[in-house]
């Protein structure tokens, strides 16, 4: 049994060999942390991930000092972190309020306008359906029967012409 303190985290380990248990716990904690940080578990939006090398990079033929890239990488990560937090603070509340208002408006319209309209139409629609069916039977049924008899007499054949002299693609002969 031992008390171990690492990286501002405290854990109590029960067992004979405390160091192995701590390493195992830390590896589990790292696995959980990477799974928690990875919001794209199905990897559907891998093209949207942006890294430091994508924004700030240099050609392979020219290299500058390593210290410069360490500093620019740190600046990039810090700026990205600060602006993400700043935008989250500034936009989270207004966007959530706008979403709530939109959802409330859609719910109100559905409850007080759409649902009663559907109920009203369901009362009237059976009589309209009967009238519509009768009109279609009287007006369009004879026309469609006539057209189907005319078109059924048309026959077509697909294939190549075996005599190329009489084909229209052979062009003019003199």
mmCIF file of C-alpha atoms in Angstrom, residues 90 100 104 113 118 131 139 171:
data_model
loop_
_atom_site.group_PDB
_atom_site.id
_atom_site.type_symbol
_atom_site.label_atom_id
_atom_site.label_comp_id
_atom_site.label_asym_id
_atom_site.label_seq_id
_atom_site.Cartn_x
_atom_site.Cartn_y
_atom_site.Cartn_z
ATOM 1 C CA UNK A 90 -18.381 34.726 -26.077
ATOM 2 C CA UNK A 100 -33.552 27.408 -27.414
ATOM 3 C CA UNK A 104 -39.441 26.892 -28.659
ATOM 4 C CA UNK A 113 -50.697 25.420 -36.133
ATOM 5 C CA UNK A 118 -53.478 18.127 -40.020
ATOM 6 C CA UNK A 131 -64.081 13.277 -55.845
ATOM 7 C CA UNK A 139 -61.105 11.942 -67.610
ATOM 8 C CA UNK A 171 -21.416 8.773 -94.978
#
